[in-house]
Tab-separated table of C-alpha atoms in Angstrom:
chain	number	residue	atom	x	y	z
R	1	UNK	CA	-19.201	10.051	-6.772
R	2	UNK	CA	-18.926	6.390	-6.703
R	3	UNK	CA	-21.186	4.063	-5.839
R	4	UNK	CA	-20.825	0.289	-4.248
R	5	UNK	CA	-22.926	-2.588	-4.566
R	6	UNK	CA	-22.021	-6.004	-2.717
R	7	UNK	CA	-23.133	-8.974	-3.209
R	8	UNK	CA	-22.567	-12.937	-2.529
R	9	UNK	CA	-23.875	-13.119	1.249
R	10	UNK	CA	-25.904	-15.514	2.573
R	11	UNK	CA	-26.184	-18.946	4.830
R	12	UNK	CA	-23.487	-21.218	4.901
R	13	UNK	CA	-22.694	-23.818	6.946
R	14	UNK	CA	-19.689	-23.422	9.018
R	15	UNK	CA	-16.461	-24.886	7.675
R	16	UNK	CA	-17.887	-23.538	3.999
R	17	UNK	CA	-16.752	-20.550	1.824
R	18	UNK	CA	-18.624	-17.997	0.450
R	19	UNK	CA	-17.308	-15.444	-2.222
R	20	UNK	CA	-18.143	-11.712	-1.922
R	21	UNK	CA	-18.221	-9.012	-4.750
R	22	UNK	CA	-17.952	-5.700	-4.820
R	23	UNK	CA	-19.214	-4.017	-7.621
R	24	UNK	CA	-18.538	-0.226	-8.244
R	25	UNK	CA	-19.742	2.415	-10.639
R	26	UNK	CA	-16.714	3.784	-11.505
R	27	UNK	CA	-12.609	3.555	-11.040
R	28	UNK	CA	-11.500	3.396	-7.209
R	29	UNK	CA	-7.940	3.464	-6.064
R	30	UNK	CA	-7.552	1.913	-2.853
R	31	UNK	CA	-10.585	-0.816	-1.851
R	32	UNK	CA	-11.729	-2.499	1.564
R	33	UNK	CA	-14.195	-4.954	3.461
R	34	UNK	CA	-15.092	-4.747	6.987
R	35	UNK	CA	-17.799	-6.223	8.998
R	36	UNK	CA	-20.482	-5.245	11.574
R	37	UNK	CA	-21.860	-7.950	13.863
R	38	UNK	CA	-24.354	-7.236	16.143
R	39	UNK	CA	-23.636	-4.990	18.723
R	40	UNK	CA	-20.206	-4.641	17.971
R	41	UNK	CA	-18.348	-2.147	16.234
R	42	UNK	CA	-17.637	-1.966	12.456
R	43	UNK	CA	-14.181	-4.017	11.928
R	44	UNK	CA	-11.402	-3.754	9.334
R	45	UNK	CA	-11.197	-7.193	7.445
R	46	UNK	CA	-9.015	-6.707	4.330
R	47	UNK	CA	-7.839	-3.894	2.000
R	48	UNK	CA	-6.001	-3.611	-1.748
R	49	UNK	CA	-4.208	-0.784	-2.656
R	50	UNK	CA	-4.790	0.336	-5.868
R	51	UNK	CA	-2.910	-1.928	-8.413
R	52	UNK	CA	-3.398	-5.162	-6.022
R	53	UNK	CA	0.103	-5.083	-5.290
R	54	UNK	CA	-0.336	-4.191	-1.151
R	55	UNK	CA	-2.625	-6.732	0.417
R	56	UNK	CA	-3.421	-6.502	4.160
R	57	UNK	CA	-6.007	-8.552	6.642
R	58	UNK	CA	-6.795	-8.588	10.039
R	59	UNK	CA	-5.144	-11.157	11.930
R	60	UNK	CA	-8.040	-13.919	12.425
R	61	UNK	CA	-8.905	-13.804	8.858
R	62	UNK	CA	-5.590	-13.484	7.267
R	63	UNK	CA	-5.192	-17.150	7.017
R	64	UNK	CA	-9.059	-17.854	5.308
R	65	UNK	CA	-9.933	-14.704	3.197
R	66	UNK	CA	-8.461	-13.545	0.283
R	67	UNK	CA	-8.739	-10.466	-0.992
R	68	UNK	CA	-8.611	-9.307	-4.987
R	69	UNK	CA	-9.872	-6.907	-7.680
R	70	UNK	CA	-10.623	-6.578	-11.051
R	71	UNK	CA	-9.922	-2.914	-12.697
R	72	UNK	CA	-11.103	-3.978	-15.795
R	73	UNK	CA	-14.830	-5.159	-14.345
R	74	UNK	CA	-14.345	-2.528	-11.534
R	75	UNK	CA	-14.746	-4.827	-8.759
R	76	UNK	CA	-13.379	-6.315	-5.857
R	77	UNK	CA	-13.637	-9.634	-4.494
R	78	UNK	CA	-13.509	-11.217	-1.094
R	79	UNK	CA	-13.260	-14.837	-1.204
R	80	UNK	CA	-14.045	-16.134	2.420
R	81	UNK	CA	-13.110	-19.835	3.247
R	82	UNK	CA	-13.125	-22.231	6.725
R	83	UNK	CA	-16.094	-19.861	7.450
R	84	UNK	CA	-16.781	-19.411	11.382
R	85	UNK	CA	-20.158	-19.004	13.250
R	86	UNK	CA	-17.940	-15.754	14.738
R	87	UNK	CA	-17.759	-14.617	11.024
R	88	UNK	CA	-21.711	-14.034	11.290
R	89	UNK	CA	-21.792	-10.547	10.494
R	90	UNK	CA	-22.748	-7.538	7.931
R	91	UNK	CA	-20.128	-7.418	5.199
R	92	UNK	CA	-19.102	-3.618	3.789
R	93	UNK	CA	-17.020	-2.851	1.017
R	94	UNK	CA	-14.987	0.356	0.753
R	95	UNK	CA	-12.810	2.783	-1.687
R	96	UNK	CA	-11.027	5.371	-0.779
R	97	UNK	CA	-9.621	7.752	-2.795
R	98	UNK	CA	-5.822	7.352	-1.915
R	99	UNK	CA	-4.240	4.600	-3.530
R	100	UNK	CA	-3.104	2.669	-0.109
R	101	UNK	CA	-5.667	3.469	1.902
R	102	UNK	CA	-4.564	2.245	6.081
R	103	UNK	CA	-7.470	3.921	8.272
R	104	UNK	CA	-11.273	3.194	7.875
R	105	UNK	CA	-11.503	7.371	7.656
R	106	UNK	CA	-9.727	6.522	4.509
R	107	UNK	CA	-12.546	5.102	2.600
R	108	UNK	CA	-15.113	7.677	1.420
R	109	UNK	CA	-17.606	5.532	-0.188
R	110	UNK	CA	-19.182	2.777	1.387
R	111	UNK	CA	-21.893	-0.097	-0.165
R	112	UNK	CA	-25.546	-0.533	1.721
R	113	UNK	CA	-23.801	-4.192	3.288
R	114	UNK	CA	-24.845	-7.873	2.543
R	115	UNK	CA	-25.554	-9.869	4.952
R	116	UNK	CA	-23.082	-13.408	5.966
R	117	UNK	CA	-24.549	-15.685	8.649
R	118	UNK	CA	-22.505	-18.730	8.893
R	119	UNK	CA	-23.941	-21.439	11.436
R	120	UNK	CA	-22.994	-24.006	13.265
């Protein structure tokens, strides 16, 4: 059982950067963020495969996040920059236990969230 603890949220201004971190108990393969704003549906953001050789993002964040880990601290990272008010949202981090994880049904453990609110 692993367990995931997030942290870095908070208020920022929009146009600023705000650097997320993912901190698990043990070794994960495979690692992801997504988001949850309000009344929408969870939403794939970024993934790592294992090593941090496979990088993915979705398409309106690929050009302002940046994705990265740390197996020797056992953490992931999600460095957010040119932050949006539309970026407003619950921030999740993921492993899975495959080392390229692709679907959300992937990822078996999941961290309680921290919260992003970026305004205008």
């Amino acid at each position: 059982q692993v367990q995931l603890v997030e942290s870095g949220g908070g208020l920022v201004e929009a146009g600023g950067s705000l650097r997320l971190s993912c901190a698990a108990s043990g070794r994960t393969f495979g690692m992801g963020w997504f988001r949850q704003a309000p009344g929408k549906e969870r939403e794939f953001v970024a993934r790592i495969s294992w090593n941090g050789g496979n990088r993915d993002y979705a398409d309106s964040m690929k050009d302002r996040f940046t994705i990265s880990r740390d197996n020797y601290k056992n953490t992931a990272y999600l460095q957010m920059n040119a932050l949006k008010p539309e970026d407003t949202a619950v921030y999740y981090c993921a492993a899975s236990e495959l080392r390229t994880p692709t679907l959300q049904a992937h990822y078996r453990y999941w961290g309680p969230g921290t919260q992003v609110v970026v305004s205008s």
